[in-house]
Coordinates of C-alpha atoms in Angstrom, one line a residue:
M11 CA 23.0 13.9 -2.0
G12 CA 21.4 14.4 -5.3
V13 CA 17.5 14.2 -5.5
F14 CA 17.7 10.9 -6.9
D15 CA 20.0 9.3 -4.6
Y16 CA 18.8 7.0 -2.2
K17 CA 18.3 8.2 1.6
R18 CA 16.7 7.3 4.0
R19 CA 14.2 9.8 5.7
K20 CA 15.5 11.3 9.3
T21 CA 13.0 10.7 12.3
H22 CA 13.3 10.3 15.6
A23 CA 13.5 6.9 17.2
V24 CA 10.2 5.9 18.8
N25 CA 10.6 2.8 21.3
I26 CA 8.4 -0.3 21.3
G27 CA 9.2 -2.5 24.0
G28 CA 13.1 -2.7 23.6
T29 CA 12.8 -3.0 19.5
P30 CA 13.2 1.1 18.5
L31 CA 12.5 2.0 15.0
G32 CA 12.9 5.1 13.3
S33 CA 16.4 7.3 13.2
D34 CA 19.3 5.0 11.7
Y35 CA 17.2 1.5 13.1
P36 CA 16.4 -0.8 10.5
V37 CA 13.6 -0.7 8.6
R38 CA 11.4 -3.1 11.0
L39 CA 9.2 -6.1 9.8
Q40 CA 5.3 -6.9 11.3
S41 CA 2.6 -8.9 10.8
M42 CA -1.2 -9.4 12.6
T43 CA -2.7 -12.4 14.0
S44 CA -5.9 -13.7 12.1
T45 CA -6.3 -15.8 15.5
S46 CA -9.4 -14.7 17.8
T47 CA -7.5 -12.6 20.5
M48 CA -9.7 -15.0 23.1
D49 CA -8.3 -17.5 22.2
T50 CA -4.8 -17.5 24.4
A51 CA -3.4 -20.8 23.0
G52 CA -4.1 -20.2 19.2
S53 CA -2.8 -16.7 19.6
V54 CA 0.5 -17.7 21.2
A55 CA 1.2 -20.6 19.0
Q56 CA 0.2 -18.1 15.7
C57 CA 2.7 -15.1 17.7
Q58 CA 5.5 -18.0 18.1
R59 CA 5.4 -18.9 14.3
I60 CA 5.3 -15.4 12.9
A61 CA 8.6 -14.3 15.8
S62 CA 10.3 -17.4 14.4
V63 CA 10.2 -15.9 10.3
G64 CA 12.0 -12.5 11.8
A65 CA 9.3 -10.4 12.8
D66 CA 10.3 -7.7 14.9
Y67 CA 6.3 -6.6 15.9
I68 CA 3.4 -8.4 15.9
R69 CA -0.3 -7.3 16.3
L70 CA -3.5 -8.7 17.7
T71 CA -7.0 -6.8 17.4
A72 CA -8.7 -5.6 20.4
Q73 CA -12.2 -5.3 19.6
G74 CA -13.2 -4.3 23.6
V75 CA -11.3 -4.7 26.6
R76 CA -11.8 -8.0 27.1
E77 CA -9.5 -8.9 24.1
A78 CA -7.4 -6.1 24.8
E79 CA -6.7 -7.4 28.5
N80 CA -5.9 -10.5 27.4
I81 CA -3.4 -9.5 24.8
G82 CA -1.6 -9.0 28.4
I83 CA -2.0 -12.4 29.0
I84 CA -0.8 -13.9 25.2
G85 CA 2.1 -11.9 26.3
T86 CA 2.6 -13.5 29.9
Q87 CA 2.6 -16.3 28.0
L88 CA 4.7 -15.9 24.8
R89 CA 8.0 -14.7 27.3
Q90 CA 7.3 -17.7 29.2
A91 CA 8.4 -19.5 26.3
G92 CA 10.9 -17.0 25.1
V93 CA 9.6 -14.9 22.7
D94 CA 10.0 -11.3 23.6
V95 CA 8.6 -9.6 20.2
P96 CA 7.1 -6.4 21.6
L97 CA 3.2 -6.8 20.6
V98 CA 0.2 -3.9 19.5
A99 CA -2.9 -3.9 20.4
D100 CA -4.9 -2.4 17.4
I101 CA -8.2 -0.7 18.2
H102 CA -11.6 0.2 16.2
F103 CA -14.4 2.6 17.9
N104 CA -13.6 1.8 21.4
P105 CA -11.4 4.1 23.6
K106 CA -12.0 2.2 26.3
A107 CA -10.0 -0.7 24.9
A108 CA -7.3 1.6 24.3
F109 CA -6.9 2.6 27.7
A110 CA -7.0 -1.0 29.0
A111 CA -4.2 -2.1 26.4
A112 CA -2.1 0.5 27.0
E113 CA -1.1 -0.7 30.6
V114 CA -0.5 -4.1 28.8
V115 CA 0.9 -3.6 25.5
Q116 CA 4.2 -2.7 24.0
K117 CA 2.0 -0.2 21.6
V118 CA -1.6 0.7 21.1
R119 CA -2.8 1.8 17.4
I120 CA -5.5 4.1 16.9
N121 CA -7.6 5.1 14.2
P122 CA -8.4 8.7 14.1
G123 CA -11.3 8.0 12.4
N124 CA -13.2 6.4 14.9
F125 CA -11.4 7.1 18.1
V126 CA -13.3 9.5 19.2
D127 CA -16.0 10.5 16.5
P128 CA -18.2 7.8 16.1
G129 CA -17.2 7.1 11.7
R130 CA -18.6 8.3 8.9
T131 CA -22.2 8.8 10.0
F132 CA -23.3 11.5 8.0
R133 CA -25.4 13.1 10.1
Q134 CA -23.7 16.5 9.9
L135 CA -21.7 17.4 6.7
S136 CA -21.5 21.0 7.3
Y137 CA -19.6 22.5 10.1
T138 CA -18.9 26.0 11.0
D139 CA -15.5 27.4 12.0
E140 CA -16.8 27.2 15.5
E141 CA -18.3 23.8 15.1
Y142 CA -15.0 22.8 13.8
A143 CA -12.8 24.3 16.3
S144 CA -14.7 22.7 19.4
E145 CA -14.8 19.3 17.9
L146 CA -11.1 19.4 17.5
K147 CA -11.0 20.5 21.4
R148 CA -13.2 17.4 22.1
I149 CA -10.5 15.1 20.8
E150 CA -7.9 16.6 22.5
E151 CA -10.0 16.0 25.5
A152 CA -10.3 12.5 24.9
F153 CA -6.8 12.1 23.6
V154 CA -4.6 13.9 26.4
P155 CA -5.5 11.2 28.9
F156 CA -5.1 8.2 27.0
L157 CA -1.3 10.2 25.7
D158 CA -0.8 10.6 29.9
L159 CA -1.7 6.8 30.6
C160 CA 1.3 5.5 27.6
K161 CA 3.6 8.1 29.0
K162 CA 3.0 6.3 32.5
H163 CA 3.5 2.4 31.0
G164 CA 5.7 3.7 28.5
T165 CA 3.5 2.3 25.9
A166 CA 3.9 3.6 21.9
I167 CA 0.6 4.6 19.4
R168 CA 0.5 4.3 16.1
I169 CA -2.2 6.5 14.3
G170 CA -3.3 4.7 11.9
V171 CA -5.5 6.1 9.2
N172 CA -7.3 4.5 7.0
H173 CA -8.4 5.5 3.3
G174 CA -12.8 5.0 3.5
S175 CA -12.5 5.0 7.7
L176 CA -12.5 9.5 7.3
S177 CA -14.5 10.9 10.1
D178 CA -17.7 13.5 9.0
R179 CA -15.7 16.3 10.2
I180 CA -12.4 15.9 8.0
M181 CA -15.2 14.3 5.4
S182 CA -17.0 17.9 5.2
R183 CA -13.6 19.8 4.7
Y184 CA -11.8 17.7 2.6
G185 CA -13.8 14.9 1.1
D186 CA -12.2 11.3 1.1
T187 CA -9.3 12.8 -0.6
P188 CA -5.4 12.5 0.3
A189 CA -5.5 15.7 1.7
G190 CA -8.2 14.8 3.6
M191 CA -6.4 11.6 5.3
V192 CA -3.4 13.8 5.7
E193 CA -5.3 16.2 7.9
S194 CA -6.9 13.7 10.0
A195 CA -3.4 12.1 11.1
M196 CA -2.1 15.8 11.4
E197 CA -4.9 16.8 13.4
F198 CA -4.0 13.8 16.1
L199 CA -0.3 14.3 15.9
R200 CA -0.2 18.2 17.0
V201 CA -1.9 17.3 20.2
C202 CA 0.5 14.7 20.4
V203 CA 3.9 17.4 19.8
A204 CA 1.6 19.9 22.2
Q205 CA 1.5 17.3 24.7
K206 CA 5.3 16.6 24.4
F207 CA 4.6 12.8 23.4
K208 CA 7.0 11.7 20.9
D209 CA 6.5 8.1 21.1
V210 CA 4.7 8.1 18.1
V211 CA 4.3 5.8 14.6
I212 CA 2.0 7.2 11.7
S213 CA 0.3 5.3 8.9
I214 CA -1.8 6.1 6.0
K215 CA -2.7 3.2 4.2
A216 CA -5.4 2.8 0.9
S217 CA -5.5 -0.4 -1.1
N218 CA -5.2 2.0 -4.4
T219 CA -1.4 2.5 -4.7
V220 CA -1.5 5.8 -6.1
I221 CA -3.5 7.1 -3.7
M222 CA -1.8 5.8 -0.9
V223 CA 1.8 6.8 -2.0
E224 CA 0.4 10.1 -3.2
T225 CA -0.9 10.6 0.7
V226 CA 2.2 9.1 2.2
R227 CA 4.5 12.0 0.2
R228 CA 1.6 14.5 1.2
L229 CA 1.9 13.6 4.8
V230 CA 5.6 13.9 4.8
V231 CA 5.7 17.3 3.3
A232 CA 2.6 18.5 5.7
M233 CA 5.1 17.3 8.7
E234 CA 7.9 18.9 7.4
K235 CA 6.3 22.3 7.3
E236 CA 5.5 21.9 11.0
D237 CA 8.9 20.3 11.8
M238 CA 7.7 16.9 12.9
D239 CA 9.9 14.1 12.3
F240 CA 8.1 11.2 13.2
P241 CA 8.7 7.7 12.2
L242 CA 5.9 5.9 9.2
H243 CA 4.8 2.7 8.7
L244 CA 3.9 2.0 5.4
G245 CA 1.5 -1.0 3.9
V246 CA -1.5 -1.5 0.7
T247 CA -4.4 -2.9 2.9
E248 CA -6.5 -5.5 1.7
A249 CA -3.6 -5.9 -1.1
G250 CA -5.1 -9.7 -1.6
D251 CA -3.1 -13.1 -2.0
G252 CA -1.0 -15.2 -4.0
E253 CA 1.7 -12.8 -7.1
D254 CA -1.3 -10.2 -6.7
G255 CA -1.2 -9.5 -3.5
R256 CA 2.6 -9.4 -3.4
V257 CA 2.8 -7.1 -6.8
K258 CA 0.4 -5.0 -5.3
S259 CA 2.1 -4.4 -2.2
A260 CA 5.5 -3.9 -3.8
V261 CA 4.1 -1.7 -6.2
G262 CA 3.0 0.9 -3.4
I263 CA 5.6 -0.1 -0.4
G264 CA 8.3 -0.1 -3.1
T265 CA 8.1 3.0 -4.2
L266 CA 8.1 4.7 -1.1
L267 CA 11.1 2.5 0.2
A268 CA 13.3 3.7 -2.6
E269 CA 12.5 7.4 -1.5
G270 CA 14.0 6.6 1.6
I271 CA 10.1 7.1 3.5
G272 CA 9.3 4.1 5.8
D273 CA 10.5 3.2 9.0
T274 CA 8.3 -0.5 9.5
I275 CA 6.1 -2.3 6.8
R276 CA 3.9 -4.5 6.8
V277 CA 2.9 -6.9 3.6
S278 CA -0.9 -7.6 4.0
L279 CA -1.6 -10.9 2.5
S280 CA -4.9 -12.5 2.5
E281 CA -2.9 -15.6 3.6
S282 CA -1.2 -17.3 7.1
P283 CA 0.5 -14.2 8.8
E284 CA 3.5 -16.1 8.9
N285 CA 3.9 -15.9 4.7
E286 CA 4.1 -12.1 5.0
I287 CA 7.5 -11.5 6.6
P288 CA 10.0 -12.7 4.4
V289 CA 8.0 -11.1 1.2
A290 CA 8.7 -7.7 3.6
R291 CA 12.3 -8.9 4.2
L292 CA 13.1 -9.5 0.6
L293 CA 11.3 -6.1 -0.5
V294 CA 13.5 -4.4 2.1
D295 CA 16.7 -5.8 1.8
Y296 CA 16.6 -5.3 -2.0
I297 CA 16.0 -1.4 -1.6
S298 CA 18.5 -1.3 1.1
L299 CA 21.3 -2.0 -1.2
R300 CA 21.0 1.0 -2.3
E301 CA 22.5 2.8 0.6
S302 CA 25.6 2.2 -0.8
A303 CA 25.0 3.2 -4.4
T304 CA 27.2 5.8 -6.6
P305 CA 25.9 8.7 -6.3
I306 CA 23.4 9.8 -9.0
E307 CA 23.9 13.6 -11.1
G308 CA 21.3 15.2 -12.3
C309 CA 17.9 17.4 -10.7
R310 CA 14.0 17.6 -11.9
V311 CA 12.9 19.2 -14.3
E312 CA 11.0 22.9 -13.1
G313 CA 7.3 21.9 -12.5
Y314 CA 7.5 18.3 -11.3
C315 CA 5.0 17.7 -9.1
Y316 CA 6.7 15.0 -6.5
E317 CA 3.2 14.6 -4.5
A318 CA 1.7 13.4 -7.5
P319 CA 3.5 13.4 -10.6
S320 CA 1.5 13.4 -13.8
R321 CA 2.1 11.2 -16.7
R322 CA 5.6 12.4 -18.7
K323 CA 4.5 14.1 -21.9
S324 CA 5.8 12.2 -25.1
D325 CA 5.1 11.7 -28.9
T326 CA 3.2 9.0 -30.4
F327 CA 4.9 5.9 -32.1
D328 CA 1.8 4.1 -33.4
N329 CA 0.2 2.6 -30.1
I330 CA 3.1 3.6 -28.0
G331 CA 3.4 6.8 -26.4
G332 CA 1.0 10.2 -25.8
D333 CA -2.6 9.2 -24.6
N334 CA -2.0 4.9 -25.6
L335 CA -1.7 3.0 -22.2
P336 CA 1.2 1.5 -21.3
I337 CA 2.5 -1.5 -23.4
V338 CA 3.9 -4.3 -22.4
V339 CA 7.1 -5.8 -24.2
A340 CA 7.7 -9.7 -23.6
P341 CA 8.9 -13.2 -25.2
Y342 CA 6.7 -15.0 -27.6
A343 CA 4.7 -17.6 -26.1
D344 CA 2.2 -20.4 -27.7
I345 CA -0.2 -19.1 -24.5
Y346 CA -0.7 -16.8 -22.4
P347 CA -2.8 -15.8 -19.3
D348 CA -6.3 -14.5 -20.2
G349 CA -5.8 -11.1 -20.6
C350 CA -1.5 -10.8 -20.6
T351 CA -1.2 -11.1 -24.4
P352 CA 1.8 -8.4 -24.6
D353 CA 1.9 -5.1 -27.2
Y354 CA 5.4 -6.0 -28.8
H355 CA 7.7 -9.3 -28.6
P356 CA 11.6 -8.0 -28.0
E357 CA 12.6 -8.8 -31.8
Q358 CA 9.7 -6.2 -32.8
T359 CA 11.7 -3.3 -31.1
A360 CA 14.9 -3.6 -33.2
G361 CA 14.3 -0.2 -34.5
F362 CA 13.8 1.4 -31.3
I363 CA 16.7 3.4 -29.7
E364 CA 18.6 1.6 -26.7
I365 CA 19.9 3.6 -24.0
K366 CA 21.6 3.2 -21.0
A367 CA 20.9 5.5 -18.3
S368 CA 24.1 6.8 -17.4
T369 CA 25.0 8.1 -20.9
P370 CA 25.7 11.5 -21.3
L371 CA 22.9 13.9 -22.8
A372 CA 25.2 14.6 -25.7
E373 CA 25.9 11.1 -27.4
Y374 CA 21.8 10.6 -28.0
K375 CA 20.3 14.0 -27.8
D376 CA 21.0 14.5 -32.1
I377 CA 19.5 11.3 -32.8
L378 CA 16.6 11.2 -30.4
S379 CA 16.0 15.1 -32.2
A380 CA 16.4 13.5 -35.2
N381 CA 13.7 10.6 -34.7
P382 CA 11.4 12.7 -32.4
A383 CA 8.6 9.8 -32.1
M384 CA 10.9 6.9 -32.1
P385 CA 10.9 4.8 -28.6
V386 CA 13.6 4.8 -26.2
V387 CA 14.3 2.0 -24.8
L388 CA 16.0 2.7 -21.1
Y389 CA 17.7 0.8 -18.9
S390 CA 20.2 0.9 -16.3
N391 CA 22.8 -1.3 -14.8
H392 CA 23.3 0.9 -11.5
V393 CA 22.2 -0.6 -7.9
N394 CA 19.7 2.6 -8.0
L395 CA 18.4 1.7 -11.3
V396 CA 15.1 3.6 -10.5
G397 CA 17.1 6.9 -9.1
E398 CA 19.4 6.4 -12.2
M399 CA 16.7 5.9 -14.9
Q400 CA 14.5 8.7 -13.1
A401 CA 17.3 10.9 -13.9
T402 CA 17.9 10.9 -17.6
A403 CA 14.1 10.7 -18.1
H404 CA 14.2 14.5 -16.2
T405 CA 17.6 14.9 -18.3
M406 CA 15.6 14.4 -21.4
M407 CA 12.6 16.3 -20.3
R408 CA 15.2 19.4 -19.7
A409 CA 16.1 18.8 -23.5
G410 CA 12.9 18.9 -25.0
L411 CA 13.4 15.5 -26.1
N412 CA 9.9 13.6 -25.7
N413 CA 10.4 10.2 -27.6
P414 CA 8.4 7.7 -25.7
I415 CA 10.2 5.9 -23.2
I416 CA 9.8 1.8 -22.4
T417 CA 11.6 1.4 -19.0
K418 CA 13.3 -2.1 -19.4
V419 CA 14.8 -4.1 -15.9
V420 CA 16.9 -6.8 -16.0
Y421 CA 17.2 -9.9 -13.6
R422 CA 19.8 -12.3 -14.0
G423 CA 20.0 -15.6 -11.7
K424 CA 17.1 -14.7 -9.3
A425 CA 14.3 -16.4 -8.2
A426 CA 11.1 -16.1 -9.3
D427 CA 9.6 -14.2 -6.4
E428 CA 12.2 -12.6 -5.7
V429 CA 12.0 -10.9 -9.5
M430 CA 8.3 -10.5 -8.9
L431 CA 8.9 -8.5 -6.1
M432 CA 12.0 -6.5 -7.6
A433 CA 10.3 -5.8 -11.3
S434 CA 7.4 -4.7 -9.1
A435 CA 9.2 -1.9 -6.7
D436 CA 11.1 -1.0 -9.5
L437 CA 8.9 -0.6 -12.6
G438 CA 5.8 0.4 -9.7
A439 CA 7.7 3.1 -8.8
L440 CA 9.0 4.1 -12.5
L441 CA 5.0 4.0 -13.4
L442 CA 3.7 6.0 -10.4
N443 CA 6.7 8.9 -11.1
G444 CA 5.7 9.4 -14.3
L445 CA 7.0 6.8 -16.8
R446 CA 4.2 5.6 -18.6
D447 CA 4.7 4.6 -22.0
G448 CA 5.7 1.1 -21.7
I449 CA 7.5 -1.6 -19.4
W450 CA 9.7 -4.4 -20.6
I451 CA 10.6 -7.2 -18.0
D452 CA 14.1 -9.4 -18.9
A453 CA 14.3 -11.9 -16.2
D454 CA 16.3 -15.6 -17.3
T455 CA 14.1 -17.8 -14.4
L456 CA 10.9 -16.5 -15.7
D457 CA 9.2 -17.9 -18.6
A458 CA 7.5 -16.0 -21.7
A459 CA 4.2 -16.3 -19.9
Q460 CA 5.1 -15.4 -16.4
I461 CA 6.4 -12.3 -17.8
A462 CA 3.5 -11.3 -19.5
R463 CA 1.4 -11.9 -16.4
L464 CA 3.8 -10.8 -14.5
S465 CA 4.1 -7.5 -16.4
F466 CA 0.1 -6.6 -17.0
G467 CA 0.1 -7.7 -13.4
I468 CA 2.2 -4.5 -12.3
L469 CA 0.2 -1.9 -14.7
Q470 CA -2.7 -2.5 -12.8
A471 CA -0.9 -2.4 -9.2
A472 CA -0.5 0.9 -10.4
R473 CA -3.7 1.2 -11.7
L474 CA -2.8 2.0 -15.2
R475 CA -4.1 -1.1 -17.4
I476 CA -6.4 -3.5 -16.1
S477 CA -6.5 -7.0 -17.4
R478 CA -8.4 -8.8 -15.0
T479 CA -10.6 -9.2 -12.2
E480 CA -8.6 -6.8 -8.7
F481 CA -9.9 -8.7 -5.6
I482 CA -9.5 -6.3 -2.6
S483 CA -9.0 -8.7 0.4
C484 CA -7.8 -8.3 4.1
P485 CA -5.5 -10.1 5.6
G486 CA -7.8 -11.5 8.1
C487 CA -7.7 -10.7 12.1
G488 CA -9.5 -11.6 15.6
R489 CA -12.5 -9.8 14.0
T490 CA -12.9 -12.2 10.9
L491 CA -16.0 -14.3 11.2
F492 CA -15.7 -16.6 8.3
D493 CA -12.7 -18.6 6.6
L494 CA -11.3 -15.8 4.6
Q495 CA -8.6 -17.7 3.1
S496 CA -11.3 -20.2 1.7
T497 CA -13.9 -17.8 0.9
L498 CA -11.6 -15.3 -1.4
R499 CA -10.5 -19.0 -3.3
A500 CA -14.3 -19.2 -3.8
V501 CA -15.2 -16.2 -4.8
K502 CA -12.5 -15.7 -7.0
E503 CA -13.7 -19.3 -8.8
A504 CA -16.6 -17.5 -9.5
T505 CA -16.0 -14.2 -10.6
S506 CA -12.1 -14.1 -11.9
H507 CA -13.2 -14.0 -15.6
L508 CA -15.2 -10.9 -14.9
K509 CA -12.2 -8.6 -16.3
G510 CA -12.1 -4.9 -15.3
L511 CA -14.2 -5.2 -12.0
K512 CA -12.8 -4.5 -8.4
I513 CA -14.5 -6.8 -5.8
G514 CA -14.1 -6.3 -2.4
V515 CA -13.4 -9.6 0.3
M516 CA -13.4 -8.5 3.7
G517 CA -13.5 -10.0 7.4
C518 CA -15.6 -7.8 8.8
I519 CA -17.7 -4.6 9.2
V520 CA -15.2 -2.2 11.0
N521 CA -12.9 -1.9 8.3
G522 CA -14.5 -4.1 5.4
P523 CA -17.1 -1.0 3.9
G524 CA -13.8 2.0 4.0
E525 CA -10.8 0.0 2.8
M526 CA -12.7 -1.3 -0.3
A527 CA -13.9 2.2 -0.9
D528 CA -13.0 1.8 -4.7
A529 CA -14.6 -1.6 -5.3
D530 CA -17.8 -1.9 -7.2
Y531 CA -18.4 -4.8 -5.4
G532 CA -18.4 -6.3 -1.8
Y533 CA -18.8 -9.6 0.2
V534 CA -18.1 -8.3 3.9
G535 CA -18.3 -10.2 7.2
A536 CA -21.6 -9.2 9.2
G537 CA -21.8 -11.8 11.8
V538 CA -20.7 -15.1 12.7
G539 CA -22.4 -16.9 9.5
K540 CA -23.8 -14.3 8.0
V541 CA -22.4 -11.9 5.3
S542 CA -23.7 -8.5 3.9
L543 CA -23.1 -7.4 0.2
Y544 CA -22.2 -3.8 -1.5
K545 CA -22.5 -2.4 -5.1
G546 CA -20.1 0.3 -4.8
K547 CA -20.8 1.9 -0.8
T548 CA -24.0 1.0 -0.7
C549 CA -24.9 -2.1 1.0
M550 CA -27.6 -3.9 -0.8
E551 CA -28.3 -6.7 1.2
K552 CA -28.4 -7.3 4.8
N553 CA -26.9 -10.2 7.2
I554 CA -27.7 -13.0 4.1
S555 CA -25.9 -16.7 5.3
T556 CA -22.3 -17.5 3.8
D557 CA -24.2 -20.2 2.2
E558 CA -26.0 -18.1 -0.2
A559 CA -23.7 -15.2 -0.1
I560 CA -21.2 -16.3 -3.5
P561 CA -24.7 -17.3 -5.9
R562 CA -26.3 -13.9 -4.4
L563 CA -23.1 -12.1 -5.1
I564 CA -23.5 -13.0 -8.7
A565 CA -27.0 -12.4 -9.2
L566 CA -26.1 -9.0 -8.1
I567 CA -23.2 -8.4 -10.2
K568 CA -26.1 -9.7 -13.1
E569 CA -28.9 -7.7 -12.4
S570 CA -26.2 -4.5 -12.1
G571 CA -25.6 -5.6 -15.7
D572 CA -21.6 -6.4 -15.2
W573 CA -21.7 -10.4 -15.1
I574 CA -20.4 -12.0 -18.8
E575 CA -20.4 -15.6 -18.6
P576 CA -17.2 -18.0 -18.4
S577 CA -15.7 -19.2 -21.4
K578 CA -15.7 -22.9 -22.0

């Protein structure tokens, strides 16, 4: 198969409670409860709802041994009710909870950044080679007994690395970088390989789709170099809710799925967890259609960086191409959402050169050579339109044709939620792979304002053009100590007019400060009825009442000079 064809990455199978993933098994779908794990009845009921919409696995948080053991009780009650979905325990900072969970669940997720290490303490940011080797030996001594217990009980594990939660040891050598995230996973995978423990799934997540995609690609390359074929769990952390959460998830997850990477996915939404599964199902089903697609001819241009592609070189036409921001083409509307006015309407592109992606180079080379700055509107009718459009772009690059490329995607007769996910996955992949001159969504079920908002949302999710406030919010779990959904709505209502800011709304201190690593401001749960406020990575106010938190957040933004009054 060619480099632009869709093909699943080959992995070995991992058995998880009789529902294996990897190898030739379907991409599995999962979600996570938002109930307290000690609320047995509430957790059972929520698991039943999640299972009823098609989840293959359900994850529950286990802060301590009590919670870990109670997942076993929840599992027993679910089986008695006829629900056999495997359960996964989510562990942070507490190896004792991981050991307890391994005896009662089908999979245990651990974070290598804090399974052995205490997390980022900044107490030691310089290690000699001997000290570093000693730390690795300490990991092995703590991790091997856990693997032995998992072998005994037939329990799989997930090594789950999160951006912003790396250990001081990793930070000392790599910083908070994709390379550091990859090495954090590889340290633990090497122990698994040495112990011949294969029931392992890996995830590397970030709220930034660019970092998430680059890091997963780098992990795949790193594993290939060491002859590892572990399956992968994909997800964009803290994606948010509504359209923004769906678009952001589809950009990150869809880009990797289109490359055949990913064996199980979780779409993390700050909503009821059962809402995540239909979104994940639609995304997986859409990408999977490419399995039977006609092969695509072509090869990558020399010097193309797969892990982190740079922007394709293009000439400038007015405000298109060159170093300009990606433009948006969308139909005319009397009113557009704030910050989402398109740069061009379709009728304004009449003089541009339209090329179908399957067209042979000889049929358009002369006209493009004669009009080197004239924009190209590139479209495809291929099932794998992402692959075919990339193949044509690389053909143009090899031929020295630097015309700006506006990628046009066309959807007919699809529901609005389908178009949202399809366009986000398709255009997200093209943008992250270097085609960044412009985008054009042609959909007969969306009006002009919807198309404009979706287009700008995709560009923002790909971190290429900021048009509105970005909210980095977790989906909530048993560690969350306030109503996350209503809080997120309230924070949005107060701050959504602040164009260009990134604001984190996080349920707890465990993942909050790390996973909102590139947020400008943060609202993080600190205890029952208590919140801590952050500016960047610095905690500015600790343990303030939730009643005062939003006014204090606004005050912090004002003090920092980032506040503007909302228009009336």
